[in-house]
Each structure stands twice: as structure tokens, then as C-alpha cells.
Short mmCIF file of C-alpha atoms and ligand atoms in Angstrom, two decimals:
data_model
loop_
_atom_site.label_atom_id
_atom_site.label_comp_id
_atom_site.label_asym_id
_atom_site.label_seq_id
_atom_site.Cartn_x
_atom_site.Cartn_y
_atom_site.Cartn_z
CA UNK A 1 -27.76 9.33 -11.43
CA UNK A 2 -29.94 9.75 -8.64
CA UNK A 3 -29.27 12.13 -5.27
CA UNK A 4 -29.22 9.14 -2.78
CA UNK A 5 -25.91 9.06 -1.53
CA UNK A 6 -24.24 5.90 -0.65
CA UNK A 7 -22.75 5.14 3.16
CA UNK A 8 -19.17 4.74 1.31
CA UNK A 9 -20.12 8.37 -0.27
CA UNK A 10 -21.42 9.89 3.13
CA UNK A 11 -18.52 8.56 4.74
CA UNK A 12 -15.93 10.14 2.88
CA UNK A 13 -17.62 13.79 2.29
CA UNK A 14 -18.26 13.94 6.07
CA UNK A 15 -14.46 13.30 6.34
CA UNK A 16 -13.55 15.58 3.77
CA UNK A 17 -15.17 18.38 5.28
CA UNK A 18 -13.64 17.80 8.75
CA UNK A 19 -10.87 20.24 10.27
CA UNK A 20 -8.43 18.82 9.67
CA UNK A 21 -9.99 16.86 6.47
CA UNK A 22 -9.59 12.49 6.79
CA UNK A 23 -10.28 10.04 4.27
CA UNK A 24 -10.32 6.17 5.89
CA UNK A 25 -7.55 4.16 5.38
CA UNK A 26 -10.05 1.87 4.16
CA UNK A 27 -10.53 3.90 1.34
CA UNK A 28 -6.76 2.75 -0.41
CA UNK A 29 -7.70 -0.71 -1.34
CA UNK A 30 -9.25 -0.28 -4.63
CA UNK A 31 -7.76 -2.93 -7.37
CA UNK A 32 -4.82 -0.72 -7.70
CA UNK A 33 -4.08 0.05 -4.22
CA UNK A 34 -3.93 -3.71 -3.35
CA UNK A 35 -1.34 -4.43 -5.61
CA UNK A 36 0.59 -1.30 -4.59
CA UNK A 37 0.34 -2.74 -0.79
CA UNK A 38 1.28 -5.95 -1.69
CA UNK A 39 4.30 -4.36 -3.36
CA UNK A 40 5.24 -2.39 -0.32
CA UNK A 41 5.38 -5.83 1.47
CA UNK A 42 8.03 -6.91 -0.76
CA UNK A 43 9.96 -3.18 0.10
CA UNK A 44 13.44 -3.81 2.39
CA UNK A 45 11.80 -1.02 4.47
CA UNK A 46 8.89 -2.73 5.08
CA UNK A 47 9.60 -4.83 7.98
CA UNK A 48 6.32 -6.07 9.20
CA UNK A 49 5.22 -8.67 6.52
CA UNK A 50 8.73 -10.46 6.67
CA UNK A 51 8.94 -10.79 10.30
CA UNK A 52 5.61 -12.11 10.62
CA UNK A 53 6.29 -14.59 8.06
CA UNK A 54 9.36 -15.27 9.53
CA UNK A 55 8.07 -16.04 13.23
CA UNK A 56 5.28 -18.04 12.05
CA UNK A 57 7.76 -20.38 9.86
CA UNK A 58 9.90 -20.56 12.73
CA UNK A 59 7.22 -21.63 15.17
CA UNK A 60 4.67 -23.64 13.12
CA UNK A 61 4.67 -27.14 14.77
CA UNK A 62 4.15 -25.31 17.69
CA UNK A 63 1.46 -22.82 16.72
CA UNK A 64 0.22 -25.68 14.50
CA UNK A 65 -0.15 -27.65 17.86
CA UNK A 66 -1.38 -25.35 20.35
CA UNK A 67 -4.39 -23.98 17.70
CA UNK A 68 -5.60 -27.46 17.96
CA UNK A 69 -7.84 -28.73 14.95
CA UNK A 70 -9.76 -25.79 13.92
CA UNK A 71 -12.70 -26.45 11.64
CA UNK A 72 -13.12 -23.27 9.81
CA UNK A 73 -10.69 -20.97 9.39
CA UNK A 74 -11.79 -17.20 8.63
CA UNK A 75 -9.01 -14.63 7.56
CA UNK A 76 -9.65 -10.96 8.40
CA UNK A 77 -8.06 -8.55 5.30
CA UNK A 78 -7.07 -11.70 3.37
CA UNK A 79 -5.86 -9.76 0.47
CA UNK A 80 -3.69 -12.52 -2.14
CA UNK A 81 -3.99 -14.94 0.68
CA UNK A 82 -0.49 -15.93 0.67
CA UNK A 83 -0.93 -16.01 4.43
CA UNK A 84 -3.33 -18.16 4.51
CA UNK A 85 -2.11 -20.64 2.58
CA UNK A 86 0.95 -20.94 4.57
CA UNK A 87 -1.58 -21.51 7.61
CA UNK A 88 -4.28 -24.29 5.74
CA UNK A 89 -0.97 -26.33 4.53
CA UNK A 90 -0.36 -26.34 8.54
CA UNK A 91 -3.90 -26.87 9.96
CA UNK A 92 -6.00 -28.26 7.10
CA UNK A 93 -9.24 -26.63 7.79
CA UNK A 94 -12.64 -28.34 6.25
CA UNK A 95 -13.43 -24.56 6.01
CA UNK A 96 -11.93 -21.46 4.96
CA UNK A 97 -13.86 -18.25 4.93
CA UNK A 98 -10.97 -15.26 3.34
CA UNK A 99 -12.34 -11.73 4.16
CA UNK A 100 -11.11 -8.71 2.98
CA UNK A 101 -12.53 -5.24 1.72
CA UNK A 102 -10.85 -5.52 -1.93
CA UNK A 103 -14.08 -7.73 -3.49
CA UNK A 104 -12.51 -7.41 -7.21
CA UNK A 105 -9.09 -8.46 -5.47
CA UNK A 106 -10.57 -11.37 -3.56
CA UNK A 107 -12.02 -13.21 -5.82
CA UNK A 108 -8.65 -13.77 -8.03
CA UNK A 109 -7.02 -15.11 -4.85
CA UNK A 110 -9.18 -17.92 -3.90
CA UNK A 111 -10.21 -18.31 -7.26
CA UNK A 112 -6.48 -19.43 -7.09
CA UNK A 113 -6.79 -20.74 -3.46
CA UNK A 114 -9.53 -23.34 -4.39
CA UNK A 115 -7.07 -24.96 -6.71
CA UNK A 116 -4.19 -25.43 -4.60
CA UNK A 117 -6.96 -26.83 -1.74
CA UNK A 118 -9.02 -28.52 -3.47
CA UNK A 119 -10.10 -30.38 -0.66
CA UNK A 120 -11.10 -27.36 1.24
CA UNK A 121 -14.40 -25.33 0.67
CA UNK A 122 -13.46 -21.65 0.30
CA UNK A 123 -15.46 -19.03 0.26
CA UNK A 124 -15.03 -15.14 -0.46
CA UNK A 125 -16.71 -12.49 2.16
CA UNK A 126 -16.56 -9.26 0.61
CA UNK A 127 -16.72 -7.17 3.84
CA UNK A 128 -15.85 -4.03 5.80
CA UNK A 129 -14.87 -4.87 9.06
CA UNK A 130 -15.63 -1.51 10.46
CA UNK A 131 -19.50 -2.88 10.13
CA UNK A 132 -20.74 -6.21 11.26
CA UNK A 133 -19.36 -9.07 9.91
CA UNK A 134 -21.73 -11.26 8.61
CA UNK A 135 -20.60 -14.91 8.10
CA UNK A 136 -22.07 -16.95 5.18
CA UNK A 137 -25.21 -19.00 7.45
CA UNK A 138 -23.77 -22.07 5.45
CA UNK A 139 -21.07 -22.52 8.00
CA UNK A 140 -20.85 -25.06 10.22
CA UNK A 141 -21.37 -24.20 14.10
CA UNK A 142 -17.60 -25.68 14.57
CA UNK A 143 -14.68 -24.85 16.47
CA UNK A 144 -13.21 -21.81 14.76
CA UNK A 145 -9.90 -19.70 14.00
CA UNK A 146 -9.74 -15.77 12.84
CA UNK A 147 -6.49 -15.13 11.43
CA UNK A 148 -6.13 -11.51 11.57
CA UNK A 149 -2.40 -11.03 10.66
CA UNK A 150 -0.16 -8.08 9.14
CA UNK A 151 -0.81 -5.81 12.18
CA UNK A 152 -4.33 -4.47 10.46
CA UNK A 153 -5.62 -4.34 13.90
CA UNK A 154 -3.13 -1.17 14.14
CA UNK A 155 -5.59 0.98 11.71
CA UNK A 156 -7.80 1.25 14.30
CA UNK A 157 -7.57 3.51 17.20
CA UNK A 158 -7.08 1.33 21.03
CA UNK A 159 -10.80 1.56 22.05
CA UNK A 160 -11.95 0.51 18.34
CA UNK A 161 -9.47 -2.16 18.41
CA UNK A 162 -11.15 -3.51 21.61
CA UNK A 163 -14.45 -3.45 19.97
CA UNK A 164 -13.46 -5.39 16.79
CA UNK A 165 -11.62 -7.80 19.38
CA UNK A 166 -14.61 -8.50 21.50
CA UNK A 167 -16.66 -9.04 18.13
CA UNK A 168 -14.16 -11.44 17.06
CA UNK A 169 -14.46 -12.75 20.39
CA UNK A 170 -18.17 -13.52 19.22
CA UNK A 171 -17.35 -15.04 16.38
CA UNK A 172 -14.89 -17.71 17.92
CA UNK A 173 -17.66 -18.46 20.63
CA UNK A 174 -16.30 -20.28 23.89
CA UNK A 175 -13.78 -22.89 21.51
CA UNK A 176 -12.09 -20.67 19.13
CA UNK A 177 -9.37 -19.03 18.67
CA UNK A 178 -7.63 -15.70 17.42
CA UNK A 179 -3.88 -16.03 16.11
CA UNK A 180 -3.21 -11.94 15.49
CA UNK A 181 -0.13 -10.28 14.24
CA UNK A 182 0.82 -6.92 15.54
CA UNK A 183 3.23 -4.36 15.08
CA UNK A 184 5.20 -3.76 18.26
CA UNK A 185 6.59 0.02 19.58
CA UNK A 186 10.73 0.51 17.77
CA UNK A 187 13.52 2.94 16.92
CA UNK A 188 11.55 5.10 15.42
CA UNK A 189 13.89 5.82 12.36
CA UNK A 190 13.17 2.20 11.46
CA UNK A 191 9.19 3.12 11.84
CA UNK A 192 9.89 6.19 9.60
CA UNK A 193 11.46 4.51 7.10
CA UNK A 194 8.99 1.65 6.88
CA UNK A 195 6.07 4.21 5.76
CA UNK A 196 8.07 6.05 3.90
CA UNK A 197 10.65 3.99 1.67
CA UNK A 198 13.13 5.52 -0.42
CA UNK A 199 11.16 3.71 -3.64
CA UNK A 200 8.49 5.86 -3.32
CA UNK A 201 5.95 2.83 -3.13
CA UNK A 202 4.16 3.95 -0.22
CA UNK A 203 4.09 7.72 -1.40
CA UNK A 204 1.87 6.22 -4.75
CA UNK A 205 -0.21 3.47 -2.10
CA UNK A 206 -1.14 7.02 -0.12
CA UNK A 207 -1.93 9.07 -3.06
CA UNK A 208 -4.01 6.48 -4.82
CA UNK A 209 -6.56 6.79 -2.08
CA UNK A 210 -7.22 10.21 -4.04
CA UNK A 211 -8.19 8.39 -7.78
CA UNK A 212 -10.19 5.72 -5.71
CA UNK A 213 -12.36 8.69 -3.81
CA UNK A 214 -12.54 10.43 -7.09
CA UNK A 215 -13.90 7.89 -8.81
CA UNK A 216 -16.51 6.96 -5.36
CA UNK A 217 -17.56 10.57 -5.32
CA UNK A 218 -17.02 11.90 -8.36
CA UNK A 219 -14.50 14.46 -7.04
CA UNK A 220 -12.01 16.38 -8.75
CA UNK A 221 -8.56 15.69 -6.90
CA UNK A 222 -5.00 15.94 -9.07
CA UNK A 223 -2.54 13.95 -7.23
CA UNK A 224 0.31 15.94 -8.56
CA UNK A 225 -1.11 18.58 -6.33
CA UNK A 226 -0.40 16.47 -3.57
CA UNK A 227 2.62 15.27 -1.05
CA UNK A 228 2.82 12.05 0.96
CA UNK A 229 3.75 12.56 4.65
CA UNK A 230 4.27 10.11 7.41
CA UNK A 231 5.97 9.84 10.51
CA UNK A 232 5.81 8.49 14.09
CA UNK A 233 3.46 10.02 16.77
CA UNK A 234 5.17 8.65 20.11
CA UNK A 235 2.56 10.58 22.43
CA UNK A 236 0.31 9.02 20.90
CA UNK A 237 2.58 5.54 19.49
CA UNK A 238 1.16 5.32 16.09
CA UNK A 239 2.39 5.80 12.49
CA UNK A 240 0.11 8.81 10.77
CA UNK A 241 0.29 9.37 6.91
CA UNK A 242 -0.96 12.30 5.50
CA UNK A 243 -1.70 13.58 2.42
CA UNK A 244 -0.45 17.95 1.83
CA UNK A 245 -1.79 19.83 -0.83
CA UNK A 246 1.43 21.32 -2.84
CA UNK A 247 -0.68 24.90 -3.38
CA UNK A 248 -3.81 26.18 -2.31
CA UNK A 249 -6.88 24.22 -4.65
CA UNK A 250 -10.61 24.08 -4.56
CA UNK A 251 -11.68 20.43 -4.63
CA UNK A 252 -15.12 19.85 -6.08
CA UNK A 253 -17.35 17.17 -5.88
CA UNK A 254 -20.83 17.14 -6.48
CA UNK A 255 -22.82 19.35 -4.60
CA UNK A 256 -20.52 20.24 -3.01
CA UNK A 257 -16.73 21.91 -2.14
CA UNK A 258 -13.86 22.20 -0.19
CA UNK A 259 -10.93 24.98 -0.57
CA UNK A 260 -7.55 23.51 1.17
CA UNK A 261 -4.35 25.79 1.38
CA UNK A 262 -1.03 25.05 0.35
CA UNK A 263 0.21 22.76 3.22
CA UNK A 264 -2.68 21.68 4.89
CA UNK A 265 -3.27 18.21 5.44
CA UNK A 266 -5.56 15.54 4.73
CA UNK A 267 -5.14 12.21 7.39
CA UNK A 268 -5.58 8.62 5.73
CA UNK A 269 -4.02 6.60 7.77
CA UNK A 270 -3.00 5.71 11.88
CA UNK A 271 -0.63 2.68 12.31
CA UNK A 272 -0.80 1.92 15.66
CA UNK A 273 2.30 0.19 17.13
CA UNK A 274 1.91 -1.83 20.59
CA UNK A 275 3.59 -2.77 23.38
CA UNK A 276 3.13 -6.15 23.78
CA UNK A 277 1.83 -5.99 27.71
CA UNK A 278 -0.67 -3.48 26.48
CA UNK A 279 -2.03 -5.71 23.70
CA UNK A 280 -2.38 -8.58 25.51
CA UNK A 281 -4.01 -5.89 28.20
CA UNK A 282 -6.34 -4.84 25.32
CA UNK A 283 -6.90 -8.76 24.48
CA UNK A 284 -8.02 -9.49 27.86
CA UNK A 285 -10.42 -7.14 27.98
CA UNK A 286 -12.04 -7.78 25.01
CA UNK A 287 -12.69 -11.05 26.63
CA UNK A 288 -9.76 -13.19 25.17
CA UNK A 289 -7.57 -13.33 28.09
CA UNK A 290 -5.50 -16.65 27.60
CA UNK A 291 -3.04 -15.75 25.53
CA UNK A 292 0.36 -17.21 23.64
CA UNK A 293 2.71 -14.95 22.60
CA UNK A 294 5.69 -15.12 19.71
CA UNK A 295 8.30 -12.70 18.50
CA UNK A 296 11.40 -11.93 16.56
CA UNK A 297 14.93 -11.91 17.78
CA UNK A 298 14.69 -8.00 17.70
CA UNK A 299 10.94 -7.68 19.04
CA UNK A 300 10.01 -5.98 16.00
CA UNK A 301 6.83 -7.63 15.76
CA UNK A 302 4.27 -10.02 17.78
CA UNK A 303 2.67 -13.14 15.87
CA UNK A 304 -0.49 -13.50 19.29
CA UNK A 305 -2.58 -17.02 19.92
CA UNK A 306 -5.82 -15.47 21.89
CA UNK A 307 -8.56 -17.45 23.67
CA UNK A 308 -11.62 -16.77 25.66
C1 AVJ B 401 -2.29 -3.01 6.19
C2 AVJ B 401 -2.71 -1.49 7.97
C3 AVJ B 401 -1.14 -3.27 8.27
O1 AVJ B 401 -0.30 -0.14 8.77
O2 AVJ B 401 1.48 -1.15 8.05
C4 AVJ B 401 1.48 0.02 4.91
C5 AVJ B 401 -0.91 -0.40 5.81
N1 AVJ B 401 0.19 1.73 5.16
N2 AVJ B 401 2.14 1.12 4.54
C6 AVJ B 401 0.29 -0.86 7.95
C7 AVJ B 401 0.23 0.42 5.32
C8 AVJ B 401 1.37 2.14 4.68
C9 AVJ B 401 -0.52 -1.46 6.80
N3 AVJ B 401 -1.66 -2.28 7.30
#
């Protein structure tokens, strides 16, 4: 092994040697962590990933209509792509581009995707949308969709969220389209118990992230030396999920060290949850100001149509 340190590496010592210590919530989708997410979407607490599926069902002819034949169709954090196979049955894309940071995970799904559709020509984009993303040059210069749905948009903080927007923005050029699911602002017991179910699924999702960064920087983390935490930040309307060490530990990794006492915290994730004038605020100035807007019967959560 050689000294050069990769970005992913930097990344996460940097973090882990803040006050208070973070590790991205990019960080939890190794092979394992992506099935344990797509098991929390299945959780009764879980809210989000019904109700979107839910308001999309509701109102496909109409969504189907108002997107308009779209070309290519990319989707942002694609994961199994169960989403976007809802949406290709409905708009029948020549092209569908799936996205997500999981590569090992991707490539099962539209391994599977290019089966069901196999009129369709799928590709898999391996990427971390916290960089650039860089779209295969074999795509046609054709009208295009993002799908970004689940509320992933929440991970990132409001001004990051604008910049990712007005990238997307980019992508779509003057023709395209966004359709974006977001999580709107609730009672926050329902918030709490979302992120932290009874089942203990999102408790393992959180303190996987430690085995995946062990294994990217050869640290020395015991998760039974650690405690999930969550709640709801209303000054600041976002989920948080933390991770607090049980007793006082020395973490090592190499070259270097980190001492954490019993109760301090290490942040992984922000869940940001909207209201939906202020995302369609944030939307507009990101430069996609024509907007379509769909909810639930309890305005849990927003399915958005965006347009420059
Ligand atoms: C994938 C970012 C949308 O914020 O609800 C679920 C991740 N974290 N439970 C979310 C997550 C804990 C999820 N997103």
C-alpha cells in the first residue's frame, strides 16, 4: 500500500477529526447499507417511500401528460430502480441513464432493468453527485427528464441543494424537465419515529456507515461501542442522526487517531424537510421556476414537476 490517500479517504479523516466529528451520509451506501435502506422503505415508520409511490400512482396520466415525451430519462440515487420502472412503463424513454453512488448495487438493478425494457438502452453511471456529474457523451442531445425522487435532495443543506438544482438545471438544458420528490415539514413525533423505528432497522443502516469507513480507511471502529441517535431540529427543520460512543475509545486509523468520550457524537446524516413554498422558492432560484406541484391527502410529502 502506498501513502497517497484517496479523495473518499481525505474526505472522511478530515471529517473525523472535526469538532464535533461527521462522516457523509454518503458514506452508508456500501452493498450492505443499500439493502438495509431499501429495508427501511418497507418499515410502517417510514413514511416517505409509500407516499411518494402513492401520489405518483394516483396522478400518473397526469404527470405522464404534462412531462411530455422525454427522450432520456436520467435517475439521480437510482438504487433497485423500482422507481424507475414505475416511471419508463409510463413514459417509455428511448433512454435511461440510472445514477446512484452504490456501483456494486447498480449494476444488479439494471442488469435486471434491461430485461424487463428490453426496448430501452440503459445504462449504469456510477457517480457521486456531490461532484460533477458526468453523463455518458453517447447520449443523445434530446429533450430530457432527471428523476430525483425519495426526498435525497433533503441530505443536502438549502444552499447545496440550490447548487445541485441549478446543475440539474444544466443538464435538462432549456426543454427538460425535473420531477423531484421531497419530504415536507410534520408532527414531529411522526418525523421521530420515521428515523428511528421501533425495528431497529435504521439504528443498523446508521451504524453500518462505521464497517463501510473501516474498511475505506482502514480504521478500527466497534459498533457495539456505539448508539444511534436521531431526532428533529425545528430551528433548523431537518432530521439529524448521530452516531454516540457508549464509553470513552481511541479510534485508530492509519497514521493517524482520534480519542472520543463517552457520549460524544459523531453526525452522519441531515434530512432536511421543506415547506413546500420554500422549495418551490429554492426551485426558482436555481433557475427552474415553472413548477407543478402534487401531494398526499395529509401533506406528508411533495412529488414536484420543475422547468426552466
Ligand atoms: C435517502 C436521504 C432520502 O433522508 O429519509 C432514511 C435516508 N436515513 N433513514 C432520508 C435515510 C435514515 C433518506 N434519504
Amino acid at each position: 500500500m502506498n501513502n497517497i490517500l484517496t479523495s473518499d479517504q481525505l474526505e472522511i479523516i478530515k471529517g473525523l477529526m472535526q469538532v464535533p466529528a461527521t462522516i457523509s451520509p454518503k458514506y452508508f451506501y456500501d452493498a450492505k447499507g443499500s439493502a438495509l435502506f431499501e429495508d427501511i422503505t418497507r418499515l410502517q415508520a417510514y413514511y416517505p417511500t409509500r407516499t411518494e409511490h402513492a401520489i405518483m400512482s394516483i396522478h400518473a396520466p397526469e404527470i405522464a401528460r404534462r412531462v411530455g415525451a422525454s427522450c432520456t430519462l436520467i435517475e439521480l440515487g437510482a438504487g433497485n430502480c423500482q422507481k424507475a420502472k414505475a416511471l419508463c412503463e409510463l413514459i417509455k424513454p428511448a433512454h435511461f441513464v440510472a445514477v446512484d453512488i452504490s456501483e456494486e448495487f447498480l449494476h444488479d438493478a439494471v442488469a435486471r432493468m434491461r430485461l424487463t425494457f428490453p426496448d430501452i438502452d440503459i445504462q449504469a453511471l456510477a457517480a457521486d453527485l456531490t461532484a460533477d456529474i458526468g453523463l455518458p457523451a453517447s447520449l443523445p442531445a434530446q429533450r430530457r427528464l432527471v428523476f430525483y425522487p425519495g426526498s435525497s435532495i433533503g441530505n443536502f443543506d438549502p444552499p447545496q441543494a440550490q447548487a445541485l438544482l441549478s446543475r440539474i438545471r444544466d443538464l435538462i438544458a432549456d426543454d427538460g424537465a425535473l420531477l423531484i420528490g421531497v419530504d415536507l415539514v410534520k408532527d414531529e413525533a411522526v418525523l421521530n419515529a420515521a428515523y428511528d423505528d421501533g425495528e431497529g432497522v435504521t439504528a443498523a443502516f446508521n451504524l453500518n456507515v462505521l464497517d463501510h469507513v473501516n474498511r475505506l480507511i482502514g480504521s478500527d471502529f466497534d459498533t457495539n461501542q456505539w448508539q444511534h441517535r436521531a431526532f428533529f431540529n425545528a430551528d433548523r427543520s431537518r432530521i439529524e442522526m448521530h452516531l454516540e460512543a457508549k464509553a470513552n475509545q481511541l479510534i485508530h486509523w492509519r497514521h493517524g487517531a482520534r480519542s472520543f468520550a463517552r457520549g460524544e457524537r459523531i453526525h452522519t446524516e441531515n434530512s432536511y424537510k421543506y415547506r413546500v413554498e420554500d422549495f418551490v422558492e429554492l426551485l426558482e432560484r436555481a433557475g427552474l421556476p415553472q413548477t407543478q406541484v402534487w401531494t398526499d391527502e395529509h401533506a406528508w410529502f411533495a412529488v414536484v414537476l420543475a422547468r426552466p
